[in-house]
Short mmCIF file of C-alpha atoms in Angstrom, two decimals:
data_model
loop_
_atom_site.label_atom_id
_atom_site.label_comp_id
_atom_site.label_asym_id
_atom_site.label_seq_id
_atom_site.Cartn_x
_atom_site.Cartn_y
_atom_site.Cartn_z
CA MET A 2 29.24 109.61 7.76
CA SER A 3 25.57 110.00 8.60
CA PRO A 4 23.07 107.43 7.22
CA MET A 5 21.89 110.21 4.91
CA LYS A 6 24.51 109.29 2.33
CA SER A 7 22.63 111.22 -0.31
CA GLN A 8 23.74 111.45 -3.90
CA ASN A 9 22.58 114.09 -6.25
CA VAL A 10 22.02 115.31 -9.79
CA SER A 11 21.04 118.52 -11.48
CA ARG A 12 19.76 119.96 -14.70
CA VAL A 13 18.07 118.26 -17.59
CA VAL A 14 20.21 118.83 -20.65
CA LEU A 15 19.42 121.94 -22.71
CA ALA A 16 17.30 123.92 -20.32
CA SER A 17 14.75 122.56 -17.95
CA GLY A 18 13.87 123.70 -14.49
CA VAL A 19 13.65 120.10 -13.25
CA GLY A 20 17.32 119.63 -12.54
CA ALA A 21 17.70 123.06 -11.00
CA VAL A 22 15.04 122.09 -8.47
CA LEU A 23 16.83 118.85 -7.72
CA ALA A 24 20.12 120.68 -7.29
CA ALA A 25 18.58 122.95 -4.68
CA THR A 26 16.91 120.17 -2.69
CA ALA A 27 19.98 117.95 -2.78
CA LEU A 28 22.09 120.81 -1.45
CA LEU A 29 20.54 120.05 1.91
CA TYR A 30 22.95 117.14 2.11
CA LEU A 31 26.06 118.69 0.58
CA PRO A 32 28.01 119.31 3.83
CA GLU A 33 27.69 115.77 5.13
CA ILE A 34 28.57 114.25 1.77
CA LEU A 35 31.78 116.23 1.53
CA ASP A 36 32.78 115.88 5.19
CA ARG A 37 35.00 112.82 5.11
CA ASP A 38 37.61 111.85 7.70
CA ALA A 39 40.02 110.24 5.26
CA PRO A 40 40.84 111.81 1.90
CA ARG A 41 39.98 109.63 -1.08
CA PRO A 42 38.95 110.08 -4.70
CA PRO A 43 35.45 111.53 -4.96
CA GLY A 44 32.73 108.98 -5.50
CA PRO A 45 29.34 109.39 -7.20
CA ALA A 46 27.81 111.16 -4.21
CA GLU A 47 30.60 113.72 -4.01
CA ARG A 48 30.59 114.32 -7.76
CA ALA A 49 26.83 114.75 -7.82
CA ALA A 50 26.86 117.04 -4.79
CA SER A 51 29.51 119.22 -6.38
CA ALA A 52 27.48 119.38 -9.57
CA ALA A 53 24.39 120.40 -7.62
CA HIS A 54 26.34 123.09 -5.80
CA ALA A 55 27.16 124.63 -9.20
CA GLY A 56 23.68 123.99 -10.63
CA ALA A 57 25.29 121.85 -13.33
CA PRO A 58 24.36 118.54 -15.00
CA ALA A 59 25.36 115.35 -13.24
CA ALA A 60 25.85 111.90 -14.68
CA LEU A 61 22.78 109.69 -15.06
CA PRO A 62 24.25 106.93 -12.83
CA ASP A 63 24.46 109.47 -10.01
CA LEU A 64 20.77 110.22 -10.45
CA VAL A 65 19.93 106.53 -10.28
CA ALA A 66 22.10 106.17 -7.18
CA LEU A 67 20.36 109.12 -5.55
CA ILE A 68 16.94 107.56 -6.13
CA GLY A 69 18.01 104.25 -4.65
CA ASP A 70 19.65 105.99 -1.71
CA ARG A 71 16.60 108.10 -0.83
CA GLU A 72 14.20 105.16 -1.29
CA GLU A 73 16.23 103.10 1.15
CA TRP A 74 16.52 105.96 3.65
CA LEU A 75 12.78 106.75 3.54
CA ARG A 76 11.81 103.18 4.33
CA GLU A 77 13.35 103.75 7.76
CA HIS A 78 12.60 107.49 8.06
CA PRO A 79 9.19 108.06 6.44
CA ASP A 80 8.68 111.44 8.11
CA ASP A 81 11.70 113.08 6.41
CA ALA A 82 10.02 115.78 4.30
CA PRO A 83 13.23 117.07 2.65
CA SER A 84 14.15 113.56 1.45
CA TRP A 85 10.69 113.09 -0.05
CA ALA A 86 11.20 116.38 -1.94
CA VAL A 87 14.60 115.23 -3.21
CA LEU A 88 13.16 111.88 -4.27
CA GLY A 89 10.23 113.51 -6.08
CA ALA A 90 12.52 115.88 -7.98
CA ALA A 91 14.82 112.98 -8.86
CA TYR A 92 11.92 110.89 -10.19
CA THR A 93 10.81 113.84 -12.34
CA GLU A 94 14.26 114.33 -13.78
CA ARG A 95 14.78 110.64 -14.48
CA GLY A 96 11.41 110.51 -16.23
CA ALA A 97 12.35 113.54 -18.35
CA ARG A 98 15.83 112.31 -19.18
CA LEU A 99 14.76 108.77 -20.04
CA GLY A 100 11.33 109.61 -21.45
CA ASP A 101 9.79 107.26 -18.87
CA VAL A 102 6.27 108.41 -18.03
CA ARG A 103 6.05 105.91 -15.14
CA ASP A 104 8.33 108.09 -13.05
CA LEU A 105 5.93 111.04 -13.07
CA PRO A 106 3.21 109.54 -10.82
CA ARG A 107 5.99 108.40 -8.48
CA ALA A 108 7.25 111.96 -8.36
CA GLU A 109 3.79 113.29 -7.57
CA ARG A 110 3.31 110.86 -4.70
CA ALA A 111 6.72 111.67 -3.22
CA LEU A 112 6.23 115.43 -3.46
CA ASN A 113 2.75 115.31 -1.96
CA ARG A 114 4.13 113.16 0.86
CA SER A 115 6.77 115.81 1.48
CA LEU A 116 4.05 118.46 1.80
CA ALA A 117 2.07 116.19 4.08
CA GLU A 118 5.07 115.90 6.41
CA LEU A 119 5.98 119.59 6.16
CA PRO A 120 3.23 121.83 4.69
CA ALA A 121 3.95 124.73 2.37
CA GLY A 122 2.84 127.17 5.07
CA ARG A 123 5.67 125.97 7.27
CA GLY A 124 8.30 126.64 4.63
CA ASN A 125 8.44 123.56 2.39
CA VAL A 126 9.62 125.43 -0.67
CA ASP A 127 11.45 122.43 -2.16
CA ALA A 128 8.32 120.30 -2.57
CA GLN A 129 6.50 123.21 -4.20
CA LEU A 130 9.35 123.71 -6.65
CA GLY A 131 9.29 119.99 -7.32
CA LEU A 132 5.58 120.11 -8.12
CA GLY A 133 6.23 123.02 -10.48
CA ALA A 134 8.93 121.06 -12.27
CA LEU A 135 6.62 118.05 -12.47
CA ALA A 136 3.91 120.22 -14.03
CA GLY A 137 6.44 121.44 -16.59
CA ALA A 138 7.53 117.89 -17.41
CA ARG A 139 3.88 117.10 -18.13
CA GLY A 140 3.47 120.19 -20.30
CA ASP A 141 1.16 121.83 -17.76
CA TRP A 142 2.58 125.32 -18.11
CA LYS A 143 -0.15 127.03 -16.13
CA GLY A 144 0.52 124.74 -13.19
CA ALA A 145 4.26 125.27 -13.48
CA LYS A 146 3.76 129.03 -13.53
CA GLU A 147 1.50 128.96 -10.47
CA TRP A 148 3.95 126.89 -8.41
CA GLY A 149 6.91 128.96 -9.56
CA GLU A 150 5.29 132.29 -8.81
CA ARG A 151 4.17 131.02 -5.40
CA VAL A 152 7.74 130.09 -4.52
CA ARG A 153 9.13 133.34 -5.94
CA LYS A 154 6.79 135.30 -3.69
CA ALA A 155 7.86 133.31 -0.63
CA ALA A 156 11.58 133.21 -1.43
CA PRO A 157 12.45 135.73 -4.18
CA ARG A 158 16.19 135.02 -4.00
CA ARG A 159 15.91 131.27 -4.66
CA TRP A 160 17.73 131.15 -7.99
CA ASN A 161 16.40 127.73 -8.94
CA THR A 162 12.87 129.12 -9.16
CA TYR A 163 13.71 131.12 -12.26
CA PRO A 164 14.57 128.32 -14.72
CA LEU A 165 11.19 126.82 -13.86
CA LEU A 166 9.47 130.15 -14.52
CA ILE A 167 11.36 130.69 -17.79
CA ASP A 168 10.11 127.35 -19.10
CA ALA A 169 6.56 128.07 -17.93
CA TYR A 170 6.42 131.54 -19.48
CA ASN A 171 7.87 130.23 -22.74
CA GLY A 172 5.28 127.46 -22.81
CA LEU A 173 2.51 130.01 -22.34
CA GLY A 174 3.96 132.30 -25.01
CA ASP A 175 4.72 135.06 -22.50
CA TYR A 176 8.18 135.85 -23.83
CA PRO A 177 8.59 139.26 -22.13
CA ALA A 178 8.02 137.59 -18.74
CA ALA A 179 10.52 134.86 -19.66
CA ARG A 180 13.13 137.48 -20.48
CA LYS A 181 12.55 139.27 -17.16
CA ALA A 182 12.94 135.97 -15.32
CA MET A 183 16.19 135.39 -17.20
CA GLU A 184 17.50 138.79 -16.14
CA ARG A 185 16.70 138.01 -12.52
CA LEU A 186 18.38 134.60 -12.79
CA GLU A 187 21.56 136.25 -14.05
CA GLU A 188 21.49 138.59 -11.07
CA LEU A 189 21.22 135.70 -8.62
CA HIS A 190 23.40 132.97 -10.10
CA GLY A 191 26.22 132.49 -12.57
CA GLY A 192 28.30 129.85 -14.27
CA ALA A 193 27.91 127.60 -17.28
CA VAL A 194 24.29 126.69 -16.63
CA VAL A 195 23.07 130.27 -16.49
CA ARG A 196 25.13 131.26 -19.54
CA GLY A 197 23.58 128.35 -21.39
CA ARG A 198 20.14 129.52 -20.37
CA ALA A 199 20.93 133.03 -21.59
CA ALA A 200 22.11 131.61 -24.92
CA GLN A 201 18.75 129.90 -25.40
CA VAL A 202 16.88 133.14 -24.64
CA TYR A 203 19.01 135.01 -27.20
CA ARG A 204 18.37 132.28 -29.74
CA ASP A 205 14.61 132.54 -29.17
CA ARG A 206 14.81 136.27 -29.90
CA GLY A 207 16.68 135.69 -33.15
CA TRP A 208 19.96 137.11 -31.82
CA ARG A 209 22.11 134.44 -33.37
CA GLU A 210 25.55 136.00 -32.85
CA ASP A 211 24.81 136.76 -29.21
CA ALA A 212 23.41 133.27 -28.71
CA ASP A 213 26.47 131.60 -30.17
CA ALA A 214 28.92 133.77 -28.24
CA THR A 215 27.09 133.10 -24.99
CA ALA A 216 26.91 129.38 -25.73
CA LEU A 217 30.69 129.41 -26.24
CA ASP A 218 31.03 131.08 -22.83
CA ALA A 219 28.95 128.29 -21.32
CA ALA A 220 31.18 125.65 -22.92
CA ALA A 221 34.31 127.38 -21.62
CA LEU A 222 32.89 127.50 -18.09
CA ALA A 223 31.73 123.87 -18.09
CA ALA A 224 33.45 121.91 -15.32
CA THR A 225 32.24 118.31 -15.72
CA ASP A 226 31.81 115.91 -18.63
CA ALA A 227 28.01 116.06 -18.34
CA GLU A 228 28.11 119.86 -18.36
CA ARG A 229 30.49 119.92 -21.34
CA ALA A 230 28.27 117.50 -23.27
CA ALA A 231 25.26 119.76 -22.68
CA ALA A 232 27.20 122.87 -23.72
CA HIS A 233 28.55 121.38 -26.95
CA THR A 234 25.15 119.92 -27.81
CA ARG A 235 23.73 123.41 -27.53
CA LEU A 236 26.45 124.70 -29.88
CA GLY A 237 25.56 121.90 -32.28
CA GLN A 238 21.90 122.87 -32.14
CA PHE A 239 22.71 126.48 -32.97
CA ALA A 240 24.97 125.48 -35.86
CA TRP A 241 22.26 123.18 -37.21
CA GLU A 242 19.64 125.91 -37.04
CA ARG A 243 21.98 128.25 -38.96
CA GLY A 244 22.09 125.71 -41.78
CA GLU A 245 25.64 124.50 -41.06
CA PRO A 246 25.32 120.70 -40.71
CA ALA A 247 29.07 120.05 -41.00
CA GLU A 248 29.83 122.33 -38.06
CA ALA A 249 26.89 120.86 -36.15
CA LEU A 250 28.27 117.37 -36.74
CA GLU A 251 31.59 118.41 -35.24
CA ARG A 252 29.94 119.98 -32.19
CA TYR A 253 27.78 116.93 -31.56
CA GLY A 254 30.82 114.70 -31.94
CA THR A 255 32.59 116.73 -29.25
CA ALA A 256 29.60 116.31 -26.94
CA LEU A 257 29.63 112.55 -27.49
CA ARG A 258 33.31 112.35 -26.61
CA PHE A 259 32.39 113.67 -23.17
CA VAL A 260 29.26 111.50 -22.74
CA ARG A 261 29.23 108.75 -25.34
CA ASP A 262 25.50 107.96 -25.11
CA HIS A 263 24.24 111.52 -24.74
CA ALA A 264 20.78 111.29 -26.34
CA PRO A 265 20.34 114.94 -27.46
CA ALA A 266 23.77 114.81 -29.13
CA LEU A 267 22.92 111.50 -30.82
CA ALA A 268 19.68 113.00 -32.14
CA GLY A 269 21.45 116.13 -33.31
CA ARG A 270 24.13 114.09 -35.04
CA ALA A 271 21.40 112.07 -36.78
CA ARG A 272 19.91 115.28 -38.22
CA ALA A 273 23.28 116.53 -39.38
CA LEU A 274 24.24 113.21 -40.96
CA ALA A 275 20.93 113.07 -42.84
CA ALA A 276 21.48 116.61 -44.18
CA LEU A 277 24.95 115.58 -45.37
CA GLY A 278 23.56 112.56 -47.22
CA ARG A 279 24.93 109.98 -44.75
CA THR A 280 21.53 108.45 -44.25
CA GLU A 281 22.51 104.98 -43.02
CA GLU A 282 24.56 106.53 -40.23
CA ALA A 283 21.69 108.91 -39.50
CA GLN A 284 19.25 106.02 -39.09
CA ARG A 285 21.69 104.30 -36.75
CA ASP A 286 21.93 107.40 -34.59
CA TRP A 287 18.17 107.85 -34.50
CA ARG A 288 17.82 104.29 -33.21
CA ALA A 289 20.46 104.96 -30.57
CA ALA A 290 18.86 108.24 -29.49
CA LEU A 291 15.42 106.65 -29.18
CA ALA A 292 16.86 103.75 -27.18
CA ARG A 293 18.51 106.17 -24.78
CA GLN A 294 15.77 108.83 -24.52
CA PRO A 295 12.50 107.96 -26.27
CA LEU A 296 11.10 111.41 -26.99
CA PRO A 297 8.17 111.97 -29.38
CA GLU A 298 10.09 114.43 -31.56
CA TYR A 299 12.81 111.82 -32.10
CA ALA A 300 10.25 109.24 -33.24
CA LEU A 301 8.67 111.70 -35.68
CA GLU A 302 11.99 112.79 -37.18
CA ALA A 303 13.20 109.19 -37.51
CA GLY A 304 9.97 108.28 -39.26
CA GLU A 305 10.19 111.21 -41.67
CA LEU A 306 13.76 110.33 -42.58
CA ALA A 307 12.65 106.76 -43.33
CA GLU A 308 9.75 108.06 -45.41
CA SER A 309 12.07 110.33 -47.40
CA LEU A 310 14.21 107.27 -48.19
CA GLY A 311 11.22 105.28 -49.45
CA LEU A 312 11.23 102.99 -46.40
CA GLY A 313 7.48 103.03 -45.92
CA GLY A 314 7.42 100.15 -43.46
CA ASP A 315 9.98 101.76 -41.15
CA ALA A 316 8.17 105.09 -41.34
CA ALA A 317 4.80 103.50 -40.57
CA ALA A 318 6.32 101.68 -37.59
CA ALA A 319 7.76 104.93 -36.22
CA TYR A 320 4.44 106.76 -36.63
CA ALA A 321 2.54 103.88 -35.01
CA ARG A 322 4.94 103.89 -32.09
CA LEU A 323 4.43 107.62 -31.71
CA ARG A 324 0.64 107.31 -31.68
CA SER A 325 0.50 104.39 -29.25
CA GLY A 326 3.28 105.38 -26.84
CA SER A 327 3.18 107.17 -23.52
CA TRP A 328 5.61 110.06 -23.58
CA ALA A 329 7.20 111.96 -20.69
CA SER A 330 7.73 115.12 -22.71
CA PRO A 331 6.16 118.60 -22.68
CA SER A 332 6.36 118.65 -26.49
CA THR A 333 3.97 115.70 -26.92
CA GLU A 334 0.90 117.69 -28.00
CA VAL A 335 2.81 119.65 -30.65
CA VAL A 336 4.51 116.54 -32.04
CA LEU A 337 1.30 114.52 -32.18
CA GLY A 338 -0.40 117.48 -33.85
CA LEU A 339 2.29 117.65 -36.54
CA LEU A 340 2.11 113.86 -36.95
CA ASP A 341 -1.62 113.99 -37.67
CA ALA A 342 -1.28 117.08 -39.84
CA ASP A 343 1.27 115.47 -42.15
CA HIS A 344 0.75 111.73 -41.72
CA GLY A 345 -2.76 111.20 -40.44
CA ASP A 346 -5.93 113.21 -39.84
CA PRO A 347 -5.40 117.00 -40.10
CA VAL A 348 -8.86 117.68 -38.63
CA ALA A 349 -7.89 115.71 -35.52
CA ALA A 350 -4.63 117.67 -35.41
CA VAL A 351 -6.58 120.95 -35.41
CA ALA A 352 -8.78 119.74 -32.56
CA ARG A 353 -5.80 118.63 -30.50
CA LEU A 354 -3.86 121.86 -31.00
CA LYS A 355 -6.87 124.12 -30.49
CA ALA A 356 -7.40 122.38 -27.16
CA ALA A 357 -3.79 123.13 -26.22
CA TRP A 358 -4.23 126.75 -27.31
CA ALA A 359 -7.39 127.06 -25.21
CA LYS A 360 -5.38 125.87 -22.18
CA GLY A 361 -3.06 128.84 -22.67
CA HIS A 362 -0.26 126.97 -24.43
CA ARG A 363 0.60 129.74 -26.87
CA SER A 364 4.26 129.31 -27.60
CA VAL A 365 5.61 129.81 -31.10
CA ALA A 366 5.79 126.02 -31.43
CA VAL A 367 2.06 125.62 -30.75
CA ALA A 368 1.21 128.59 -32.99
CA ASP A 369 3.23 127.10 -35.86
CA ALA A 370 1.78 123.62 -35.44
CA LEU A 371 -1.80 124.91 -35.22
CA GLY A 372 -1.33 127.08 -38.29
CA TRP A 373 0.11 124.15 -40.22
CA ALA A 374 -2.68 121.81 -39.10
CA LEU A 375 -5.34 124.32 -40.20
CA TYR A 376 -3.65 124.66 -43.58
CA ARG A 377 -3.48 120.88 -44.00
CA ALA A 378 -7.15 120.68 -43.01
CA GLY A 379 -8.02 123.07 -45.87
CA GLU A 380 -8.32 126.27 -43.83
CA PRO A 381 -5.41 128.47 -44.97
CA GLU A 382 -7.22 131.73 -44.13
CA GLN A 383 -7.57 130.64 -40.50
CA ALA A 384 -4.03 129.29 -40.53
CA LEU A 385 -2.34 132.54 -41.55
CA PRO A 386 -2.52 134.48 -38.23
CA TYR A 387 -1.02 131.55 -36.31
CA ALA A 388 1.78 131.06 -38.83
CA ARG A 389 2.57 134.77 -38.71
CA ARG A 390 2.61 134.71 -34.93
CA ALA A 391 5.15 131.88 -34.99
CA THR A 392 7.50 133.80 -37.28
CA ASP A 393 7.01 137.27 -35.77
CA GLU A 394 8.40 136.54 -32.30
CA GLY A 395 12.03 136.50 -33.42
CA LEU A 396 13.12 132.87 -33.63
CA ARG A 397 14.65 132.18 -37.05
CA SER A 398 13.23 128.81 -38.04
CA ALA A 399 13.41 127.34 -41.52
CA SER A 400 10.45 125.09 -40.75
CA TYR A 401 8.26 127.96 -39.56
CA ALA A 402 9.15 130.05 -42.61
CA TYR A 403 8.33 127.10 -44.89
CA HIS A 404 4.95 126.60 -43.26
CA LEU A 405 4.11 130.29 -43.63
CA GLY A 406 5.20 130.28 -47.27
CA GLU A 407 2.99 127.31 -48.13
CA ILE A 408 -0.01 128.87 -46.40
CA GLU A 409 0.51 132.12 -48.32
CA ARG A 410 0.87 130.17 -51.55
CA ALA A 411 -2.48 128.48 -50.91
CA LEU A 412 -4.03 131.93 -50.45
CA GLY A 413 -2.60 133.19 -53.73
CA ARG A 414 -0.20 135.62 -52.01
CA THR A 415 2.55 134.88 -54.45
CA GLY A 416 5.09 137.51 -53.46
CA PRO A 417 5.08 136.80 -49.69
CA ALA A 418 4.97 133.05 -50.38
CA ARG A 419 8.06 133.27 -52.56
CA ARG A 420 9.90 135.37 -49.97
CA HIS A 421 9.16 132.99 -47.12
CA LEU A 422 9.98 129.84 -49.08
CA GLU A 423 13.26 131.42 -50.14
CA GLU A 424 13.88 132.43 -46.53
CA ALA A 425 13.35 128.86 -45.34
CA LEU A 426 15.92 127.54 -47.78
CA ARG A 427 18.29 130.39 -47.07
CA ILE A 428 18.16 129.69 -43.33
CA HIS A 429 18.73 125.99 -43.84
CA PRO A 430 18.67 124.32 -47.30
CA SER A 431 18.30 120.85 -45.69
CA PHE A 432 16.03 121.69 -42.76
CA SER A 433 13.92 118.54 -43.23
CA PRO A 434 14.40 115.40 -45.35
CA LEU A 435 10.72 115.60 -46.31
CA HIS A 436 9.88 119.30 -46.37
CA ALA A 437 13.05 120.90 -47.74
CA PRO A 438 12.58 119.21 -51.15
CA ARG A 439 8.93 120.29 -51.07
CA ALA A 440 9.99 123.88 -50.45
CA VAL A 441 12.25 123.69 -53.52
CA ALA A 442 9.39 122.27 -55.60
CA ALA A 443 6.97 124.94 -54.36
CA LEU A 444 9.39 127.69 -55.38
CA ALA A 445 9.76 126.13 -58.80
CA GLU A 446 5.97 126.07 -59.21
CA LEU A 447 5.77 129.74 -58.27
CA GLY A 448 8.37 130.56 -60.90
CA ALA A 449 10.29 133.79 -61.23
CA PRO A 450 8.76 137.08 -60.06
CA ASP A 451 6.47 138.81 -62.56
CA PRO A 452 8.60 141.38 -64.44
CA ASP A 453 5.55 143.68 -64.65
CA VAL A 454 5.36 143.89 -60.88
CA VAL A 455 7.56 146.64 -59.50
CA PRO A 456 9.92 145.28 -56.81
CA GLU A 457 9.68 146.88 -53.42
CA ASP A 458 13.19 148.36 -53.55
CA ALA A 459 12.14 150.38 -56.64
CA LEU A 460 9.03 151.88 -55.09
CA SER A 461 8.79 155.45 -53.85
CA GLU A 462 8.77 156.14 -50.14
CA GLU A 463 5.16 157.23 -50.41
CA GLU A 464 4.12 153.96 -52.03
CA LEU A 465 6.10 151.95 -49.51
CA ASP A 466 4.41 153.81 -46.66
CA ARG A 467 1.02 153.17 -48.22
CA ARG A 468 1.72 149.45 -48.54
CA LYS A 469 3.07 149.28 -45.02
CA ALA A 470 -0.03 151.00 -43.66
CA ALA A 471 -2.23 148.55 -45.56
CA GLU A 472 -0.30 145.58 -44.18
CA GLU A 473 -0.50 146.95 -40.64
CA LYS A 474 -4.23 147.47 -41.02
CA GLU A 475 -4.62 143.90 -42.23
CA LYS A 476 -2.58 142.57 -39.31
CA LYS A 477 -4.63 144.63 -36.86
CA GLN A 478 -7.86 143.24 -38.30
CA GLU A 479 -6.50 139.71 -38.09
CA GLY A 480 -5.40 140.34 -34.51
CA GLU A 481 -8.85 141.60 -33.55
CA LYS A 482 -10.43 138.61 -35.23
CA LYS A 483 -8.09 136.27 -33.36
CA GLN A 484 -8.90 137.96 -30.04
CA GLU A 485 -12.61 137.52 -30.70
CA GLU A 486 -12.03 133.83 -31.47
CA GLU A 487 -10.01 133.41 -28.27
CA LYS A 488 -12.77 135.06 -26.23
CA ARG A 489 -15.32 132.72 -27.77
CA GLU A 490 -13.08 129.72 -26.99
CA GLU A 491 -12.65 130.82 -23.37
CA ALA A 492 -16.38 131.49 -23.01
CA GLY A 493 -17.11 128.05 -24.45
#
């Protein structure tokens, strides 16, 4: 075997372009890894190479082995541009999977070294893809889009470009472009990973039945334990979002039987256990998830569960950890905004999230968080367009519906507030240990509908048309106002 005894890994669990980039760069070494004189059981390198060939998740130990292998090789062969690209992509994925921000500067140095040895103009597509994935891991969606579109122009049939672009377009709130990228990905590549990606796109559009059916396809096509764990975690996520914690618990348990310390499954199981009243077990799983993959959203949810249980000290410790930590997660700005909105300084939350919005980060998650922060800062009128934007895209989210209902309640829009609070609890009665009880209390304060107000289903078609026209006019005016505000932000 050649000294390039490379080992390999692929996708970050539940949709990230990082692993797809690594799969493509590591494929450079697939033939030599599999070309063995004597037959023997496949080792980590062979397993990882096979996973990369399919664009599927590989085990974390294989990723660690790959990093060590390339580091050792590059000490003796510092001019090997492809190996620097593989190493940079591997650092990015390890940082994303372990929440270790220290790996991201390492990734940047390795990828820039790859381009120094083999410039982009001479065909170094892998390093450019790696830099795009690194930008995505940092939440720099504009940078990820620029790198991805540059590679797509140079090599339009490189399938691993499209997961990167899907993430970038979603982060920028350009959902039509994300859907087009998904269609192109399906034309170029197949298997469990692509079906899983398609399931996420359907879920984002609110097509729950299609999402679940496609996620089941992905689980059936999964070929390795890591891939099966990712697929069943996705099914657990979908069940949870439908308000079915018992089914979610079963799905997450299946994922953990394939990979016993799978952090997304541990976090999902913690949510489901909390919703089922098994709070001690939920706290245990949150600790385990944070130990395995310290993501900001995990810290916030663990803290809110503790707060709901009256464990003020544990909650304060979780919130302090969240504020003081360095996080290798593209969701950091949204999570810190929600933390300040609910457990700190809402005005600071508004400033943070407006800055993200000004950078072009206009996903439904940012829109929802900014709307909620404005409401908590005492600006419900400004909050309303953002909250509506978050709920209009298609994703059925109990949390987003709750936020919109509370904003409408603050504005005295009793009917819409009641509908959206009821919708939140209908989607998921236990969507949050803190906010679900507040939604119930808010509905109780609103009381029953006024019997003197004619319900919509009893109105004439003419009256319904009139109301619809008035609502559309109001939305148009709000949209124009929002566009003017965005222009002022960009000009400033």
